[in-house]
Amino acid sequence: MKIFTVSKIKEWDAFTIQQDSILSIKLMERAAMACYQWIIHHFNTDLSFKIFCGKGNNGGDGLAIARLLIENGHTVSVYITGEKTGTSDFEKNLERLQTISDDIYFLESVTSFPPIKNEIIIDALFGTGLNKKPGDLFSTLIEYINKFSSKVISIDIPSGLYVDRSSKTNAVIKASYTLSFQNQKLAFLMAENEPFTGEVILMDIKLSKKYEEKESSSLEFTDQNFIRNIYIPRKPFAHKGNYGYACLLAGSYGMMGAAVLSARACLRSGVGKLTCYIGKTGYGIMQTAMPEAMCKTFGNRILKEVANFEGFDAVGVGPGIGRSVSHKKLLQNLFTNFKKPIIIDADALNVLSEHPSLFKLIPAQSILTPHPKEFERLFGKSASDFERIELALQKAKELTVYIVLKGHYTFIAAPDGKGYFNSTGNAGMATAGSGDVLTGIITGLAAQKYSPLHACILGVYLHGLAGDKAAKEISKEALIAGDIIKFVGEAFKEFSGE
């Protein structure tokens, strides 16, 4: 699913109007009907509604929703604010509403704000076209609604929120639900906006598929259709040699659990063979916990002095290796002697952040998998989530690597300037070892000859989907990293057709 900018969203509407030979107000009615149907299926019909409208097309949506609710027997009051004349479609919908309701009020000052009790509030003040901070009256109204309302439905986007940039200094509606149209918006994927968006429901209002297919976008939201297109089914006559040879540099004294989790996940991803490079003190643990994996020991309590990486298709490094001064040499040897994709995670990322000279040695097309704090240590602080996304894209291009920035909607920055947000996963996966599992999965997929981009996209999706299935079975609270691995097989079944 493509994620479009504000200007592209506007073009999409215009293209649909022209392509379908319909009036713009008909498209507005289509959007209003979708919202109305959702509302009546989710709320008690005895409840009353207060709808707050600006004078743009988002306000026009609000007026159309008001009319549909009134025509079907609901109690609705409408409050309009803004000094200028409304858009053409807003004015037409206002005329229609005035023929069936006198419960329409114009808010000109703070003193005209209505009391809010137990009504459902519908926010239609601003839409996706907002390009400046809400003025004083709007800001005060937004704060008023936030203070007194327990249930707020925002239409398309919570008012005060920008689509494509940070809204940190704005007054923003705190929605319980956001009924948005057609595709994901960038604003909904940013953690900093979580207090405002509530549950986001995407509503198909039949915007032109032709436009979406032909129009490019630098950002995408990966869904199951995307995954099915990149997934490679197994062939009946295949043998283990067809599915790659992976290597994991993982573990140290006291942190062998990370190595075990990563190795187990790597094998569950479908890789043909796996060898783990570990310190001697972890040998018994690994051989017992993972009989399917081969082991070679280098060093004693920590991993060191590794130089031979011949024969491997992909190497993952970092889970549980600890932070040792000798690890600079470990990474130097790896980056110098292995020129295929390397998956770099955890303490390997911390070593990189402490020794920036190593960046230039990383083989092209390698994959870095930082969480936000690790990303900050690598590349510096960002003023907002939007700025962090831009920085990830910049660094991916600069270093010719893929950056998997972990989070609720994990973001994958590619060196060609494109970015991909993941659609699976849940808060239960915020647990120790979850990142080690992801490293193992991506390493296994990269060894199976998935391109680095597809290994990232499929790996992150698979990891999140397994986590979703685990949470459904045992709850988010009880979920631990090993549970994610247990459900990788079920996740594969969902898109493999088995």
PDB file of C-alpha atoms in Angstrom, residues 326-441:
ATOM      1  CA  SER A 326      38.418  -6.553  21.083  1.00  0.00           C
ATOM      2  CA  HIS A 327      35.121  -6.401  19.172  1.00  0.00           C
ATOM      3  CA  LYS A 328      36.423  -3.572  17.018  1.00  0.00           C
ATOM      4  CA  LYS A 329      38.926  -6.070  15.574  1.00  0.00           C
ATOM      5  CA  LEU A 330      36.162  -8.685  15.321  1.00  0.00           C
ATOM      6  CA  LEU A 331      34.078  -6.389  13.100  1.00  0.00           C
ATOM      7  CA  GLN A 332      37.099  -5.252  11.091  1.00  0.00           C
ATOM      8  CA  ASN A 333      37.879  -8.876  10.239  1.00  0.00           C
ATOM      9  CA  LEU A 334      34.263  -9.614   9.366  1.00  0.00           C
ATOM     10  CA  PHE A 335      33.788  -6.538   7.170  1.00  0.00           C
ATOM     11  CA  THR A 336      37.117  -7.130   5.422  1.00  0.00           C
ATOM     12  CA  ASN A 337      36.760 -10.869   4.804  1.00  0.00           C
ATOM     13  CA  PHE A 338      33.058 -11.239   4.014  1.00  0.00           C
ATOM     14  CA  LYS A 339      31.618  -9.235   1.145  1.00  0.00           C
ATOM     15  CA  LYS A 340      28.064 -10.580   1.103  1.00  0.00           C
ATOM     16  CA  PRO A 341      25.201  -9.129   3.178  1.00  0.00           C
ATOM     17  CA  ILE A 342      25.939  -8.855   6.891  1.00  0.00           C
ATOM     18  CA  ILE A 343      23.124  -8.389   9.385  1.00  0.00           C
ATOM     19  CA  ILE A 344      24.397  -6.109  12.170  1.00  0.00           C
ATOM     20  CA  ASP A 345      22.495  -5.908  15.450  1.00  0.00           C
ATOM     21  CA  ALA A 346      22.684  -5.230  19.173  1.00  0.00           C
ATOM     22  CA  ASP A 347      26.218  -4.939  20.593  1.00  0.00           C
ATOM     23  CA  ALA A 348      27.728  -4.937  17.106  1.00  0.00           C
ATOM     24  CA  LEU A 349      25.814  -1.696  16.527  1.00  0.00           C
ATOM     25  CA  ASN A 350      27.170  -0.298  19.785  1.00  0.00           C
ATOM     26  CA  VAL A 351      30.710  -1.103  18.653  1.00  0.00           C
ATOM     27  CA  LEU A 352      29.994   0.715  15.391  1.00  0.00           C
ATOM     28  CA  SER A 353      28.758   3.771  17.266  1.00  0.00           C
ATOM     29  CA  GLU A 354      31.970   3.830  19.334  1.00  0.00           C
ATOM     30  CA  HIS A 355      34.200   3.381  16.247  1.00  0.00           C
ATOM     31  CA  PRO A 356      32.705   5.377  13.336  1.00  0.00           C
ATOM     32  CA  SER A 357      35.743   4.550  11.179  1.00  0.00           C
ATOM     33  CA  LEU A 358      34.216   1.073  10.754  1.00  0.00           C
ATOM     34  CA  PHE A 359      31.277   2.446   8.757  1.00  0.00           C
ATOM     35  CA  LYS A 360      33.310   2.704   5.577  1.00  0.00           C
ATOM     36  CA  LEU A 361      34.223  -0.996   5.811  1.00  0.00           C
ATOM     37  CA  ILE A 362      30.646  -2.323   5.948  1.00  0.00           C
ATOM     38  CA  PRO A 363      29.936  -4.314   2.756  1.00  0.00           C
ATOM     39  CA  ALA A 364      27.351  -2.755   0.458  1.00  0.00           C
ATOM     40  CA  GLN A 365      23.792  -4.073   0.849  1.00  0.00           C
ATOM     41  CA  SER A 366      24.327  -5.053   4.478  1.00  0.00           C
ATOM     42  CA  ILE A 367      21.501  -4.659   7.003  1.00  0.00           C
ATOM     43  CA  LEU A 368      21.566  -2.676  10.269  1.00  0.00           C
ATOM     44  CA  THR A 369      18.758  -3.396  12.756  1.00  0.00           C
ATOM     45  CA  PRO A 370      18.794  -0.710  15.486  1.00  0.00           C
ATOM     46  CA  HIS A 371      16.089   0.178  17.959  1.00  0.00           C
ATOM     47  CA  PRO A 372      15.621   3.976  18.413  1.00  0.00           C
ATOM     48  CA  LYS A 373      18.297   4.349  21.130  1.00  0.00           C
ATOM     49  CA  GLU A 374      20.846   2.365  19.118  1.00  0.00           C
ATOM     50  CA  PHE A 375      19.954   4.463  16.072  1.00  0.00           C
ATOM     51  CA  GLU A 376      20.568   7.608  18.110  1.00  0.00           C
ATOM     52  CA  ARG A 377      23.972   6.355  19.228  1.00  0.00           C
ATOM     53  CA  LEU A 378      24.876   5.552  15.620  1.00  0.00           C
ATOM     54  CA  PHE A 379      23.659   8.676  13.869  1.00  0.00           C
ATOM     55  CA  GLY A 380      22.738  11.315  16.465  1.00  0.00           C
ATOM     56  CA  LYS A 381      19.556  12.675  17.988  1.00  0.00           C
ATOM     57  CA  SER A 382      16.472  13.634  15.989  1.00  0.00           C
ATOM     58  CA  ALA A 383      13.989  16.343  16.955  1.00  0.00           C
ATOM     59  CA  SER A 384      11.001  14.215  15.922  1.00  0.00           C
ATOM     60  CA  ASP A 385      10.044  10.809  14.564  1.00  0.00           C
ATOM     61  CA  PHE A 386       9.664  12.372  11.115  1.00  0.00           C
ATOM     62  CA  GLU A 387      13.212  13.693  11.271  1.00  0.00           C
ATOM     63  CA  ARG A 388      14.456  10.248  12.354  1.00  0.00           C
ATOM     64  CA  ILE A 389      12.839   8.646   9.318  1.00  0.00           C
ATOM     65  CA  GLU A 390      14.504  11.193   7.036  1.00  0.00           C
ATOM     66  CA  LEU A 391      17.856  10.565   8.721  1.00  0.00           C
ATOM     67  CA  ALA A 392      17.473   6.798   8.285  1.00  0.00           C
ATOM     68  CA  LEU A 393      16.829   7.266   4.561  1.00  0.00           C
ATOM     69  CA  GLN A 394      19.803   9.600   4.292  1.00  0.00           C
ATOM     70  CA  LYS A 395      22.181   7.210   6.079  1.00  0.00           C
ATOM     71  CA  ALA A 396      20.940   4.178   4.137  1.00  0.00           C
ATOM     72  CA  LYS A 397      21.783   5.976   0.905  1.00  0.00           C
ATOM     73  CA  GLU A 398      25.075   7.335   2.187  1.00  0.00           C
ATOM     74  CA  LEU A 399      26.322   3.938   3.434  1.00  0.00           C
ATOM     75  CA  THR A 400      24.585   1.803   0.763  1.00  0.00           C
ATOM     76  CA  VAL A 401      22.938  -0.297   3.455  1.00  0.00           C
ATOM     77  CA  TYR A 402      19.446  -1.158   4.635  1.00  0.00           C
ATOM     78  CA  ILE A 403      18.407   0.214   8.010  1.00  0.00           C
ATOM     79  CA  VAL A 404      15.675  -1.632   9.909  1.00  0.00           C
ATOM     80  CA  LEU A 405      14.540   0.914  12.495  1.00  0.00           C
ATOM     81  CA  LYS A 406      12.610  -1.190  14.979  1.00  0.00           C
ATOM     82  CA  GLY A 407       9.345  -0.017  16.495  1.00  0.00           C
ATOM     83  CA  HIS A 408       5.576  -0.542  16.388  1.00  0.00           C
ATOM     84  CA  TYR A 409       5.572   0.056  12.627  1.00  0.00           C
ATOM     85  CA  THR A 410       9.172  -0.990  11.989  1.00  0.00           C
ATOM     86  CA  PHE A 411      10.645   1.192   9.237  1.00  0.00           C
ATOM     87  CA  ILE A 412      13.004  -0.144   6.569  1.00  0.00           C
ATOM     88  CA  ALA A 413      15.145   2.490   4.855  1.00  0.00           C
ATOM     89  CA  ALA A 414      16.625   1.366   1.535  1.00  0.00           C
ATOM     90  CA  PRO A 415      19.691   2.862  -0.194  1.00  0.00           C
ATOM     91  CA  ASP A 416      17.610   3.836  -3.255  1.00  0.00           C
ATOM     92  CA  GLY A 417      15.652   6.344  -1.137  1.00  0.00           C
ATOM     93  CA  LYS A 418      12.539   4.231  -0.632  1.00  0.00           C
ATOM     94  CA  GLY A 419      11.105   3.364   2.766  1.00  0.00           C
ATOM     95  CA  TYR A 420       8.776   0.615   3.963  1.00  0.00           C
ATOM     96  CA  PHE A 421       6.626   0.523   7.101  1.00  0.00           C
ATOM     97  CA  ASN A 422       5.644  -2.875   8.491  1.00  0.00           C
ATOM     98  CA  SER A 423       2.008  -3.678   9.243  1.00  0.00           C
ATOM     99  CA  THR A 424       2.402  -6.535  11.744  1.00  0.00           C
ATOM    100  CA  GLY A 425       3.465  -6.728  15.379  1.00  0.00           C
ATOM    101  CA  ASN A 426       2.165  -5.653  18.772  1.00  0.00           C
ATOM    102  CA  ALA A 427       3.224  -4.200  22.124  1.00  0.00           C
ATOM    103  CA  GLY A 428       3.720  -7.661  23.615  1.00  0.00           C
ATOM    104  CA  MET A 429       6.858  -7.950  21.496  1.00  0.00           C
ATOM    105  CA  ALA A 430       8.509  -5.186  23.533  1.00  0.00           C
ATOM    106  CA  THR A 431      10.391  -7.813  25.504  1.00  0.00           C
ATOM    107  CA  ALA A 432      13.995  -8.943  25.938  1.00  0.00           C
ATOM    108  CA  GLY A 433      15.251 -11.118  23.085  1.00  0.00           C
ATOM    109  CA  SER A 434      12.684 -10.033  20.495  1.00  0.00           C
ATOM    110  CA  GLY A 435      15.389  -8.230  18.501  1.00  0.00           C
ATOM    111  CA  ASP A 436      17.642 -11.300  18.613  1.00  0.00           C
ATOM    112  CA  VAL A 437      14.818 -13.316  17.067  1.00  0.00           C
ATOM    113  CA  LEU A 438      14.467 -10.765  14.263  1.00  0.00           C
ATOM    114  CA  THR A 439      18.197 -10.885  13.547  1.00  0.00           C
ATOM    115  CA  GLY A 440      18.046 -14.657  13.210  1.00  0.00           C
ATOM    116  CA  ILE A 441      15.063 -14.529  10.860  1.00  0.00           C
TER     117      ILE A 441
END
